[in-house]
Coordinates of C-alpha atoms (C1' of nucleotides) in Angstrom, one line a residue:
Chain A
M1 CA 19.8 16.0 -33.2
Q2 CA 20.1 14.3 -30.1
S3 CA 24.0 15.4 -30.5
T4 CA 25.2 15.9 -27.0
S5 CA 22.7 14.2 -24.6
T6 CA 20.7 14.8 -21.5
E7 CA 17.9 16.3 -23.4
P8 CA 16.6 14.4 -26.5
R9 CA 14.3 17.3 -28.1
N10 CA 14.4 20.0 -25.8
N11 CA 10.9 20.2 -24.3
Q12 CA 9.3 23.3 -26.2
P13 CA 5.7 23.2 -25.1
S14 CA 2.9 22.6 -26.8
T15 CA 4.8 22.4 -30.3
M16 CA 3.0 19.3 -31.8
H17 CA 6.0 17.4 -30.2
S18 CA 8.7 19.2 -32.2
A19 CA 10.8 16.7 -34.3
P20 CA 9.6 13.2 -35.5
S21 CA 13.1 12.0 -34.8
E22 CA 13.2 8.4 -35.7
A23 CA 11.1 6.3 -37.2
G24 CA 7.6 6.8 -38.8
R25 CA 6.3 8.2 -41.9
Q26 CA 3.5 10.7 -42.3
R27 CA 0.1 9.6 -43.4
Q28 CA -3.4 11.2 -42.8
G29 CA -1.5 13.6 -40.5
R30 CA 0.0 10.9 -38.3
L31 CA 3.0 9.1 -38.1
W32 CA 3.2 5.3 -39.0
S33 CA 5.9 2.7 -38.4
N34 CA 6.2 -0.4 -40.0
L35 CA 7.1 -3.8 -38.6
R36 CA 10.9 -3.8 -38.9
E37 CA 11.0 -0.3 -37.3
V38 CA 9.0 -1.8 -34.3
C39 CA 11.5 -4.5 -34.2
D40 CA 14.4 -2.2 -34.4
L41 CA 13.0 -0.2 -31.6
L42 CA 12.7 -3.3 -29.5
H43 CA 16.3 -4.8 -30.1
I44 CA 14.9 -7.6 -31.4
T45 CA 16.9 -9.2 -34.1
A46 CA 13.9 -11.0 -35.8
A47 CA 14.4 -11.4 -39.6
V48 CA 11.2 -9.7 -40.8
S49 CA 11.1 -10.8 -44.1
V50 CA 8.2 -8.9 -45.4
N51 CA 7.9 -5.9 -47.1
S52 CA 5.8 -4.8 -44.5
E53 CA 4.8 -1.4 -46.1
E54 CA 1.4 -2.6 -45.6
L55 CA 1.4 -3.4 -42.0
L56 CA 1.7 0.0 -40.3
F57 CA 1.3 0.8 -36.5
Q58 CA 0.1 4.1 -35.8
H59 CA 1.9 6.6 -33.2
V60 CA 0.0 8.5 -30.7
Q61 CA 1.4 11.5 -28.6
F62 CA 1.0 12.1 -24.9
K63 CA 2.2 15.1 -23.1
T64 CA 3.6 15.2 -19.6
G65 CA 1.2 13.9 -17.0
Q66 CA -1.1 12.3 -19.3
R67 CA -2.2 8.8 -18.5
V68 CA -1.8 6.2 -21.2
H69 CA -3.8 3.6 -19.8
T70 CA -5.1 3.2 -16.1
I71 CA -6.0 0.3 -13.5
G72 CA -8.8 -1.6 -14.6
Q73 CA -9.4 -0.2 -18.1
A74 CA -10.2 -2.6 -20.6
F75 CA -7.0 -4.0 -22.4
D76 CA -6.8 -3.9 -26.3
T77 CA -3.6 -2.5 -27.3
L78 CA 0.1 -2.8 -26.3
Y79 CA 2.4 0.3 -26.7
I80 CA 5.9 0.9 -27.6
V81 CA 8.0 4.0 -26.6
N82 CA 9.2 5.6 -29.4
S83 CA 10.5 8.8 -27.5
G84 CA 10.0 10.1 -24.1
F85 CA 9.7 8.9 -20.4
L86 CA 7.0 7.4 -18.4
K87 CA 6.4 5.7 -15.1
T88 CA 4.4 2.7 -14.3
V89 CA 2.4 2.6 -11.0
L90 CA 0.3 0.4 -8.8
I91 CA -2.4 2.0 -6.7
D92 CA -2.7 0.2 -3.4
E93 CA -6.0 0.5 -1.2
F94 CA -5.1 3.7 0.4
G95 CA -4.2 5.7 -3.1
N96 CA -0.6 5.5 -2.6
E97 CA 1.4 4.8 -5.5
Q98 CA 4.0 2.3 -6.1
V99 CA 6.0 2.8 -9.1
L100 CA 6.9 -0.4 -11.0
S101 CA 9.0 0.9 -14.0
F102 CA 10.3 4.0 -15.9
P103 CA 9.6 3.0 -19.3
M104 CA 11.7 4.8 -22.0
K105 CA 12.5 4.3 -25.9
G106 CA 12.3 0.7 -26.8
D107 CA 10.1 -0.5 -23.8
M108 CA 6.7 -2.1 -24.2
L109 CA 3.9 -1.1 -22.3
G110 CA 0.6 -2.6 -21.3
V111 CA 1.5 -6.5 -21.2
D112 CA 0.2 -6.5 -17.9
G113 CA -3.4 -6.4 -19.2
I114 CA -3.3 -9.5 -21.4
H115 CA -4.1 -11.9 -18.9
T116 CA -7.4 -10.3 -17.2
R117 CA -8.0 -8.4 -20.5
H118 CA -8.0 -5.4 -18.1
Y119 CA -4.6 -3.4 -17.4
A120 CA -3.2 -4.1 -14.0
S121 CA -1.1 -0.9 -13.7
E122 CA -1.1 2.8 -14.7
A123 CA 1.2 4.5 -17.2
V124 CA 1.8 8.0 -17.2
A125 CA 4.1 10.3 -19.1
L126 CA 6.7 12.2 -17.3
S127 CA 7.5 14.0 -20.4
D128 CA 5.9 14.5 -23.8
C129 CA 6.0 11.1 -25.3
D130 CA 5.5 9.3 -28.7
L131 CA 4.0 5.9 -28.5
I132 CA 3.5 3.4 -31.0
L133 CA 0.0 1.7 -30.7
L134 CA -0.1 -2.2 -31.1
P135 CA -3.7 -3.4 -31.3
F136 CA -3.3 -6.9 -29.6
K137 CA -6.0 -8.1 -31.7
K138 CA -4.2 -7.3 -35.0
L139 CA -0.9 -8.3 -33.5
T140 CA -2.3 -11.8 -32.8
A141 CA -3.9 -12.1 -36.4
L142 CA -0.5 -10.9 -37.7
G143 CA 1.0 -13.7 -35.6
R144 CA -1.0 -16.2 -38.0
V145 CA 1.1 -15.2 -41.1
H146 CA 4.4 -14.1 -39.6
M147 CA 5.7 -16.3 -37.1
E148 CA 8.8 -14.3 -36.3
L149 CA 6.5 -11.9 -34.7
E150 CA 5.4 -14.7 -31.9
N151 CA 9.0 -15.0 -31.2
V152 CA 9.4 -11.4 -30.8
M153 CA 6.5 -11.1 -28.3
Y154 CA 7.9 -14.2 -26.2
G155 CA 11.1 -12.6 -26.3
V156 CA 9.8 -9.2 -24.9
M157 CA 7.7 -10.5 -22.4
S158 CA 10.5 -13.0 -21.2
R159 CA 12.6 -9.9 -21.1
E160 CA 10.5 -8.0 -18.9
L161 CA 9.8 -11.0 -16.7
V162 CA 13.7 -11.2 -16.0
R163 CA 13.7 -7.4 -15.3
E164 CA 11.3 -7.9 -12.8
Q165 CA 13.0 -10.9 -11.3
A166 CA 16.0 -8.8 -11.0
M167 CA 13.9 -6.0 -9.4
I168 CA 12.5 -8.6 -6.4
G169 CA 16.1 -9.5 -5.9
M170 CA 17.3 -5.9 -5.2
L171 CA 14.5 -5.1 -3.1
G172 CA 15.0 -8.4 -1.2
A173 CA 18.6 -8.0 -0.4
L174 CA 20.1 -4.7 -1.1
S175 CA 20.7 -2.0 1.2
A176 CA 19.3 1.6 0.5
E177 CA 23.1 2.6 -0.8
A178 CA 23.2 -0.4 -3.1
R179 CA 19.6 0.2 -4.5
V180 CA 20.6 3.9 -5.2
A181 CA 23.6 3.1 -6.7
R182 CA 22.3 0.2 -8.9
F183 CA 19.3 2.5 -10.0
L184 CA 22.1 5.1 -11.3
V185 CA 24.1 2.5 -13.0
T186 CA 21.0 0.8 -14.8
L187 CA 19.7 4.5 -15.8
A188 CA 23.2 5.3 -17.2
D189 CA 23.3 2.1 -19.2
R190 CA 20.0 2.7 -20.7
F191 CA 20.9 6.0 -22.0
A192 CA 24.0 4.8 -23.4
A193 CA 21.7 2.1 -25.0
M194 CA 19.5 5.1 -26.5
G195 CA 22.7 7.1 -27.8
Y196 CA 22.6 9.7 -25.0
S197 CA 25.7 10.2 -22.7
S198 CA 25.9 7.8 -19.6
K199 CA 28.2 10.2 -17.7
L200 CA 25.8 13.2 -17.7
F201 CA 21.8 12.9 -17.8
N202 CA 18.7 14.4 -16.4
L203 CA 16.5 12.6 -13.9
R204 CA 12.9 12.9 -15.3
M205 CA 11.3 11.6 -12.0
T206 CA 11.3 13.0 -8.6
R207 CA 12.7 11.9 -5.5
H208 CA 9.5 10.7 -4.1
E209 CA 9.2 8.5 -7.4
I210 CA 12.7 7.4 -7.2
G211 CA 11.9 6.4 -3.5
S212 CA 8.8 4.5 -4.3
Y213 CA 10.4 2.7 -7.2
L214 CA 13.4 1.5 -4.7
G215 CA 11.3 0.8 -1.7
L216 CA 12.8 3.7 0.1
T217 CA 11.5 7.1 1.3
L218 CA 12.4 10.3 -0.9
E219 CA 14.7 11.7 1.9
T220 CA 16.8 8.4 2.0
V221 CA 17.0 8.9 -1.9
S222 CA 17.9 12.5 -1.2
R223 CA 20.5 11.9 1.5
T224 CA 22.1 9.0 -0.3
L225 CA 22.6 10.8 -3.5
S226 CA 24.2 13.7 -1.6
A227 CA 26.6 11.2 0.1
F228 CA 27.7 9.7 -3.2
N229 CA 28.4 13.5 -4.1
E230 CA 30.3 14.1 -1.1
I231 CA 32.6 11.2 -1.7
G232 CA 33.1 11.8 -5.3
L233 CA 31.0 9.1 -7.1
I234 CA 28.7 11.7 -8.8
T235 CA 27.8 15.1 -9.0
V236 CA 24.3 16.1 -8.0
D237 CA 22.2 19.2 -8.9
Q238 CA 18.8 18.8 -8.5
R239 CA 17.8 16.6 -11.3
T240 CA 21.1 16.6 -13.1
I241 CA 23.3 13.7 -12.4
G242 CA 26.9 13.5 -13.5
I243 CA 28.6 10.1 -13.1
K244 CA 32.0 10.2 -11.9
D245 CA 33.0 6.6 -10.7
A246 CA 30.7 4.1 -12.6
E247 CA 32.9 1.2 -11.3
A248 CA 32.6 2.1 -7.9
L249 CA 28.8 2.2 -8.0
K250 CA 28.4 -1.0 -9.9
T251 CA 30.4 -2.6 -7.1
L252 CA 28.8 -0.8 -4.2
R253 CA 27.5 -3.9 -2.1
R254 CA 24.8 -4.3 0.4
L255 CA 25.5 -4.2 4.0
P256 CA 23.7 -7.5 5.2
P257 CA 25.2 -9.9 2.9
S258 CA 25.5 -12.3 6.1
R259 CA 27.8 -12.3 8.9
S260 CA 31.2 -10.9 7.9
R261 CA 32.8 -7.8 8.2
A262 CA 30.3 -4.9 9.6
K263 CA 32.2 -4.9 13.1
Q264 CA 35.9 -4.7 12.2
N265 CA 36.0 -1.7 10.3
S266 CA 33.9 0.3 12.7
A267 CA 36.7 1.0 15.1
A268 CA 39.7 -0.4 14.4
K269 CA 40.5 0.9 11.0
Q270 CA 39.4 4.5 11.8
K271 CA 42.5 5.7 13.5
A272 CA 44.8 3.7 11.0
E273 CA 44.0 5.9 8.4
A274 CA 44.4 9.4 9.8
G275 CA 46.9 10.2 6.9
Q276 CA 44.2 10.7 4.5
P277 CA 43.8 14.3 3.4
G278 CA 40.6 13.7 1.7
D279 CA 37.5 13.8 3.2
D280 CA 35.7 10.4 2.8
Q281 CA 34.3 9.8 6.4
V282 CA 30.8 9.7 5.0
L283 CA 30.2 6.6 3.6
A284 CA 33.1 4.9 5.7
T285 CA 30.6 2.3 6.8
T286 CA 29.9 1.0 3.3
I287 CA 33.7 0.6 2.4
Chain B
M1 CA 16.8 -34.7 -26.7
Q2 CA 20.0 -34.3 -24.8
S3 CA 19.2 -33.7 -21.0
T4 CA 22.5 -31.9 -20.0
S5 CA 20.8 -30.6 -17.0
T6 CA 21.7 -31.2 -13.5
E7 CA 19.5 -33.8 -12.6
P8 CA 18.0 -35.7 -15.7
R9 CA 15.1 -38.0 -15.6
N10 CA 15.0 -41.9 -14.7
N11 CA 14.1 -41.4 -11.1
Q12 CA 10.7 -43.2 -11.4
P13 CA 11.7 -46.0 -9.2
S14 CA 10.8 -46.3 -5.8
T15 CA 7.1 -45.4 -5.4
M16 CA 6.5 -44.2 -9.2
H17 CA 5.4 -41.2 -7.3
S18 CA 2.6 -42.6 -5.3
A19 CA -0.7 -41.9 -7.3
P20 CA -0.7 -40.9 -10.8
S21 CA -3.4 -38.7 -9.2
E22 CA -4.6 -36.5 -12.5
A23 CA -3.6 -36.5 -15.9
G24 CA -1.4 -38.6 -17.8
R25 CA -1.4 -42.0 -19.3
Q26 CA 1.1 -44.6 -19.5
R27 CA 3.4 -45.4 -22.6
Q28 CA 6.6 -46.6 -22.8
G29 CA 6.7 -46.6 -19.3
R30 CA 5.9 -43.1 -18.8
L31 CA 3.3 -40.5 -18.2
W32 CA 2.1 -38.2 -20.9
S33 CA -0.4 -35.8 -21.1
N34 CA -2.3 -34.1 -24.2
L35 CA -2.8 -30.4 -24.7
R36 CA -6.2 -30.4 -22.9
E37 CA -5.1 -31.6 -20.0
V38 CA -2.2 -29.0 -19.9
C39 CA -4.7 -26.1 -20.3
D40 CA -6.7 -27.5 -17.5
L41 CA -3.6 -27.6 -15.1
L42 CA -2.9 -23.6 -16.4
H43 CA -6.6 -22.9 -15.5
I44 CA -6.5 -21.6 -19.0
T45 CA -10.0 -21.7 -20.7
A46 CA -8.9 -22.1 -24.1
A47 CA -11.3 -24.1 -26.5
V48 CA -8.7 -26.5 -27.6
S49 CA -10.5 -28.2 -30.5
V50 CA -8.0 -31.0 -31.7
N51 CA -8.3 -34.6 -31.0
S52 CA -5.0 -34.1 -29.5
E53 CA -4.0 -37.5 -28.5
E54 CA -1.5 -37.1 -30.9
L55 CA 0.1 -34.3 -29.3
L56 CA 1.6 -35.8 -25.9
F57 CA 3.9 -34.0 -23.6
Q58 CA 6.2 -36.3 -21.5
H59 CA 6.3 -36.2 -17.6
V60 CA 9.5 -36.2 -15.7
Q61 CA 9.9 -36.6 -12.1
F62 CA 12.4 -34.8 -9.9
K63 CA 13.1 -35.8 -6.0
T64 CA 13.5 -33.6 -3.2
G65 CA 16.3 -31.5 -3.4
Q66 CA 17.0 -32.0 -7.1
R67 CA 17.5 -29.1 -9.7
V68 CA 15.3 -28.8 -12.5
H69 CA 17.1 -25.9 -14.2
T70 CA 20.3 -23.9 -13.1
I71 CA 21.3 -20.2 -14.1
G72 CA 22.9 -20.0 -17.2
Q73 CA 21.8 -23.4 -18.6
A74 CA 20.9 -23.5 -22.0
F75 CA 17.2 -23.3 -22.5
D76 CA 15.1 -25.4 -24.5
T77 CA 11.9 -26.4 -22.4
L78 CA 9.3 -24.9 -20.3
Y79 CA 7.8 -27.2 -17.2
I80 CA 4.3 -27.3 -16.0
V81 CA 4.1 -28.3 -12.5
N82 CA 1.6 -31.5 -12.1
S83 CA 2.2 -32.2 -8.6
G84 CA 4.8 -31.3 -5.8
F85 CA 6.4 -28.1 -4.7
L86 CA 9.3 -26.0 -6.0
K87 CA 11.3 -22.8 -5.2
T88 CA 12.9 -20.6 -8.0
V89 CA 16.0 -18.8 -7.0
L90 CA 18.5 -16.1 -7.9
I91 CA 22.1 -16.7 -6.8
D92 CA 24.0 -13.3 -6.1
E93 CA 27.7 -12.6 -6.6
F94 CA 28.2 -14.1 -3.1
G95 CA 26.7 -17.2 -3.5
N96 CA 23.4 -16.1 -1.5
E97 CA 20.1 -17.2 -2.4
Q98 CA 17.1 -14.9 -3.2
V99 CA 13.8 -16.9 -3.5
L100 CA 11.8 -15.4 -6.2
S101 CA 8.7 -18.1 -6.2
F102 CA 7.3 -21.0 -4.8
P103 CA 5.9 -22.9 -7.9
M104 CA 3.1 -25.6 -7.3
K105 CA 0.4 -27.4 -9.3
G106 CA -0.5 -25.5 -12.3
D107 CA 2.5 -23.0 -12.3
M108 CA 4.9 -22.6 -15.4
L109 CA 8.7 -23.1 -15.0
G110 CA 11.5 -21.8 -17.5
V111 CA 9.8 -18.7 -18.7
D112 CA 12.7 -16.7 -18.0
G113 CA 14.9 -18.6 -20.3
I114 CA 13.1 -17.6 -23.3
H115 CA 14.6 -14.3 -23.7
T116 CA 18.3 -15.1 -23.7
R117 CA 18.0 -18.7 -24.6
H118 CA 19.6 -19.4 -21.1
Y119 CA 17.5 -20.1 -17.7
A120 CA 17.8 -16.6 -15.6
S121 CA 17.1 -18.6 -12.3
E122 CA 17.3 -21.8 -10.9
A123 CA 14.5 -24.3 -10.0
V124 CA 14.6 -26.8 -7.1
A125 CA 12.4 -29.4 -6.1
L126 CA 11.2 -28.9 -2.3
S127 CA 9.1 -32.3 -2.5
D128 CA 9.0 -34.9 -4.9
C129 CA 7.7 -33.5 -8.0
D130 CA 5.9 -34.3 -11.1
L131 CA 6.5 -32.0 -14.2
I132 CA 5.3 -31.9 -17.8
L133 CA 7.7 -30.9 -20.4
L134 CA 7.0 -28.7 -22.8
P135 CA 9.9 -28.4 -25.6
F136 CA 9.8 -24.7 -26.5
K137 CA 10.6 -25.5 -30.2
K138 CA 7.8 -28.0 -30.2
L139 CA 5.6 -25.4 -28.6
T140 CA 6.1 -22.7 -31.1
A141 CA 5.8 -25.2 -33.8
L142 CA 2.5 -25.8 -32.5
G143 CA 1.6 -22.3 -32.3
R144 CA 1.4 -22.7 -36.3
V145 CA -1.3 -24.9 -36.2
H146 CA -3.3 -24.3 -33.0
M147 CA -3.7 -20.4 -32.5
E148 CA -5.4 -21.0 -29.1
L149 CA -1.9 -22.1 -28.1
E150 CA -0.5 -19.0 -28.6
N151 CA -3.2 -17.2 -26.5
V152 CA -2.2 -19.4 -23.8
M153 CA 1.2 -18.8 -23.4
Y154 CA 0.5 -15.0 -23.6
G155 CA -1.9 -15.3 -21.0
V156 CA 0.4 -17.4 -18.6
M157 CA 3.2 -15.0 -19.4
S158 CA 1.1 -12.0 -18.8
R159 CA -0.2 -13.8 -15.2
E160 CA 3.2 -14.4 -14.1
L161 CA 4.0 -10.7 -14.8
V162 CA 1.3 -9.4 -13.0
R163 CA 2.3 -11.7 -10.1
E164 CA 5.6 -10.4 -10.0
Q165 CA 4.5 -6.8 -10.1
A166 CA 2.4 -7.3 -7.0
M167 CA 5.5 -9.0 -5.3
I168 CA 7.2 -5.7 -6.3
G169 CA 4.6 -3.6 -4.6
M170 CA 4.7 -5.8 -1.7
L171 CA 8.4 -5.7 -1.2
G172 CA 8.5 -2.0 -1.7
A173 CA 5.7 -0.8 0.7
L174 CA 4.7 -3.3 3.3
S175 CA 5.9 -3.8 6.6
A176 CA 7.1 -7.4 8.0
E177 CA 4.0 -8.3 9.7
A178 CA 1.8 -7.6 6.6
R179 CA 4.3 -9.5 4.4
V180 CA 3.9 -12.5 6.3
A181 CA 0.3 -12.0 6.7
R182 CA -0.2 -11.8 2.8
F183 CA 2.1 -14.8 2.4
L184 CA 0.2 -16.8 4.5
V185 CA -3.4 -15.8 3.0
T186 CA -1.7 -16.2 -0.9
L187 CA -0.8 -19.7 0.3
A188 CA -4.0 -20.6 1.7
D189 CA -5.8 -19.5 -1.4
R190 CA -3.3 -21.2 -3.6
F191 CA -3.9 -24.7 -1.7
A192 CA -7.7 -24.1 -1.9
A193 CA -7.6 -23.4 -5.7
M194 CA -5.8 -27.0 -5.5
G195 CA -8.3 -28.5 -3.7
Y196 CA -6.5 -28.9 -0.4
S197 CA -7.5 -27.2 3.0
S198 CA -6.9 -23.6 3.2
K199 CA -7.4 -23.7 7.1
L200 CA -4.6 -26.4 7.7
F201 CA -1.6 -26.9 5.9
N202 CA 2.3 -27.6 5.8
L203 CA 4.7 -25.3 4.7
R204 CA 7.0 -26.9 2.2
M205 CA 9.8 -24.1 2.9
T206 CA 12.0 -23.5 5.6
R207 CA 12.0 -20.0 7.6
H208 CA 15.1 -19.2 5.8
E209 CA 13.4 -19.7 2.4
I210 CA 10.1 -17.5 3.5
G211 CA 12.5 -14.8 4.5
S212 CA 14.4 -14.6 1.6
Y213 CA 11.3 -14.7 -0.5
L214 CA 9.8 -11.6 1.6
G215 CA 13.0 -9.8 1.8
L216 CA 13.2 -10.6 5.7
T217 CA 15.2 -12.8 8.0
L218 CA 14.4 -15.9 9.1
E219 CA 14.3 -14.8 12.9
T220 CA 11.8 -12.1 11.9
V221 CA 9.5 -14.5 10.0
S222 CA 9.8 -16.8 13.2
R223 CA 8.9 -14.2 15.4
T224 CA 6.2 -12.8 13.4
L225 CA 4.5 -16.1 12.9
S226 CA 4.6 -16.6 16.9
A227 CA 3.1 -13.1 17.3
F228 CA 0.2 -14.3 15.0
N229 CA -0.2 -17.3 17.0
E230 CA -0.4 -15.6 20.2
I231 CA -3.0 -13.1 19.2
G232 CA -5.0 -16.1 17.7
L233 CA -4.7 -15.3 14.1
I234 CA -3.2 -18.6 13.4
T235 CA -1.8 -21.9 15.2
V236 CA 2.0 -22.5 14.4
D237 CA 3.6 -25.9 14.9
Q238 CA 6.9 -26.1 13.3
R239 CA 5.8 -26.3 9.7
T240 CA 2.1 -26.8 10.2
I241 CA 0.1 -23.8 9.8
G242 CA -3.7 -23.3 10.7
I243 CA -5.3 -20.1 9.7
K244 CA -7.7 -18.8 12.3
D245 CA -8.8 -15.6 11.1
A246 CA -8.4 -15.1 7.6
E247 CA -10.1 -11.8 7.5
A248 CA -7.7 -10.2 9.7
L249 CA -4.6 -11.7 8.1
K250 CA -6.1 -10.1 4.8
T251 CA -6.6 -6.6 6.2
L252 CA -3.4 -6.4 8.1
R253 CA -1.8 -3.2 6.9
R254 CA 1.5 -1.7 6.6
L255 CA 3.0 0.6 9.3
P256 CA 4.5 2.9 6.8
P257 CA 1.6 4.2 4.7
S258 CA 2.6 7.7 5.0
R259 CA 1.9 10.3 7.6
S260 CA -1.3 9.2 9.7
R261 CA -1.8 7.6 13.0
A262 CA 1.3 6.0 14.4
K263 CA 1.2 8.4 17.1
Q264 CA -2.1 8.7 18.6
N265 CA -2.5 5.0 19.6
S266 CA 0.9 4.9 21.3
A267 CA 0.1 6.3 24.6
A268 CA -3.3 7.6 24.9
K269 CA -5.3 4.4 23.9
Q270 CA -3.4 2.2 26.0
K271 CA -4.9 3.0 29.3
A272 CA -8.3 3.2 28.1
E273 CA -8.6 -0.2 27.3
A274 CA -7.5 -1.9 30.5
G275 CA -10.9 -3.6 30.6
Q276 CA -9.8 -6.0 27.8
P277 CA -9.6 -9.6 29.9
G278 CA -7.7 -11.0 26.6
D279 CA -4.0 -11.1 26.1
D280 CA -3.5 -9.1 23.1
Q281 CA -0.9 -6.5 23.9
V282 CA 1.9 -8.4 21.5
L283 CA 0.9 -6.8 18.4
A284 CA -0.5 -3.7 19.9
T285 CA 1.4 -1.6 18.0
T286 CA 0.1 -2.5 14.8
I287 CA -3.6 -2.4 16.0
Chain C
dC1 C1' 7.7 39.1 -7.2
dG2 C1' 5.5 35.7 -4.5
dC3 C1' 3.7 31.0 -4.7
dG4 C1' 4.0 26.0 -4.4
dA5 C1' 6.3 21.9 -5.9
dG6 C1' 10.3 19.6 -5.1
dA7 C1' 15.0 18.9 -3.1
dT8 C1' 18.2 19.2 1.1
dT9 C1' 19.3 18.2 6.0
dG10 C1' 19.1 17.9 10.9
dA11 C1' 17.1 15.3 15.0
dC12 C1' 14.7 11.6 16.9
dT13 C1' 12.7 6.7 16.9
dC14 C1' 12.1 2.2 16.1
dG15 C1' 11.2 -1.7 13.2
dG16 C1' 13.7 -5.4 12.0
dG17 C1' 18.7 -6.8 11.2
dT18 C1' 22.6 -9.4 14.0
dC19 C1' 24.6 -12.2 17.1
dA20 C1' 23.7 -16.1 20.5
dA21 C1' 21.8 -19.5 23.1
dT22 C1' 18.6 -23.2 23.5
dA23 C1' 15.4 -26.6 21.8
dG24 C1' 12.7 -29.4 18.8
dT25 C1' 13.1 -33.1 14.7
dA26 C1' 15.2 -36.0 11.5
dG27 C1' 18.3 -39.1 9.5
dT28 C1' 22.0 -42.5 10.3
dG29 C1' 24.2 -46.1 12.0
dG30 C1' 25.8 -49.1 15.9
Chain D
dC1 C1' 16.3 -48.9 20.6
dC2 C1' 19.0 -45.3 21.4
dA3 C1' 23.1 -42.2 20.9
dC4 C1' 25.0 -38.9 17.4
dT5 C1' 25.2 -35.4 14.0
dA6 C1' 22.9 -31.9 11.4
dC7 C1' 19.4 -29.3 10.2
dT8 C1' 15.6 -26.0 11.6
dA9 C1' 13.0 -23.3 14.5
dT10 C1' 12.3 -20.5 18.6
dT11 C1' 13.5 -16.5 21.8
dG12 C1' 16.2 -12.8 23.8
dA13 C1' 19.3 -9.0 24.0
dC14 C1' 21.4 -5.3 21.5
dC15 C1' 21.8 -1.7 18.0
dC16 C1' 22.0 0.3 13.6
dG17 C1' 19.6 1.5 9.0
dA18 C1' 16.3 3.8 7.4
dG19 C1' 11.6 6.1 8.4
dT20 C1' 9.2 10.0 10.6
dC21 C1' 8.5 14.9 11.5
dA22 C1' 9.8 19.4 10.5
dA23 C1' 12.4 23.5 9.0
dT24 C1' 15.1 25.4 5.2
dC25 C1' 16.3 26.3 0.7
dT26 C1' 15.8 26.3 -4.5
dC27 C1' 13.7 26.6 -8.5
dG28 C1' 10.5 27.7 -12.0
dC29 C1' 6.1 29.8 -13.3
dG30 C1' 2.2 32.7 -13.5

DNA sequence: CGCGAGATTGACTCGGGTCAATAGTAGTGG
DNA sequence: CCACTACTATTGACCCGAGTCAATCTCGCG
């Protein structure tokens, strides 16, 4: 089914979420997954010994725009994304959204609710989604029997922690161009890991949401994408992104590394390269 | 166990770390803590039933500047801060440090190593420190017997995750003044939770480290502290900070909330308040 | 076919980064 | 005890990256 890419299952409206695609079996008119399928989804290589056809986890579908959980809501279950795209957000005292992540297939939701027993963030479906429910009580009870599970959980939470650390590092140190470049590269890698094309894909989120996620305004995101397009790093058409030079995007550095170049390329080099027939003056500042 | 790490133990000479202060008992010339003491330190209200005088966790001392663990080092143990102050940092491709956190009493270190089995960050002592070792293997083995422990771990990791989410929200949305203000308020609260004064304390980190943590330059941090000092929110003398108006610091908002005031106070209001005998023009822009 | 949400682009402004000079503080050793 | 050095902090001058405001364009949808 997901042959080419870009669109997993065409988003036909209202059709009971079209194809079940991956894991899961019908029962009582619903999809269920066993522990092995859950671990596969998480990319965790835990040797799940059990014949866990007994241990089944229910799926739930959410349609575009629906909230999976909201801030302050009593916590009782974790979610794993089986298909679809979401965003998680914080809401500040003025009602402004701060996007924290864009979960997709294989990601876990709700971990931030464990501590206080209330979700600390809000999760919203950006497309029709299929999520697997992991009732937390059930999960800890299972831990008693299957110790592998405990390590799976530690691994997932630690992974999420590392991801957030990288995010903090990015927000604290990178320029706008570098943030957008990294965002695109990371997205491409995640699509690749899901079996889709990493060279051509559709953004599921608005410029505003990307900006919030990267600590930028939507205008800056838009301008930066246009600039990347002009110098041939990518192609942009609304939400369709084509990656043309992944290497350049990966190595695009920040402007404020410290004291170093930043002055020398401003005037001195400009005239030296008048022989270039191309049109690459747009990002000349970042080299 | 093979220490391998940068700076192992054996540095208890000098002053045997002044006062043992809190938890711990001597044995083999070292300090050890039991499970209850560990949980108390973490502020986790887990009913630790066990008479866990058998389960003892060793302490280790680190002196100012020593590294507890480095990036890429093989992970095998978690740490809990019993006393002292540290920083955790990421190192980018150019050797620049990005400060991620300032762990102090009751905080856990090393969680980011669980996922890949290698520490993802570096932890450095900013003062002489006393840490409790939690060998991860031992910990998971214990989980088999004491289920409370599992929940303690989940709680600590979830708490850390929430903290990092708040950090991301701050870096993505707040102005320099607001970041510094929040930093001070958060520090004050943490000191209060540790039983110290929340009104007068010493920073254990440099302006540079604060700036890195907040995504600012050291100059901006310094200037902002001076500005807060001038309008009477705090007093500053090198690393000694006195909190004068905690409420004002807490409610200091960002400048770029969206579209709203920002223009109307620029010219119109200035002349209307010439009757103010005080000296408060410094931060007039933020109102 | 018009409407509204989203995206693009331009013009302008300013918060905060950069560079630089000065001053306070700590550690070391003669 | 006082230099001598190295590190840290404070301030000022300057300027650029990105935010703000606003106009226009595109596209999907009822």
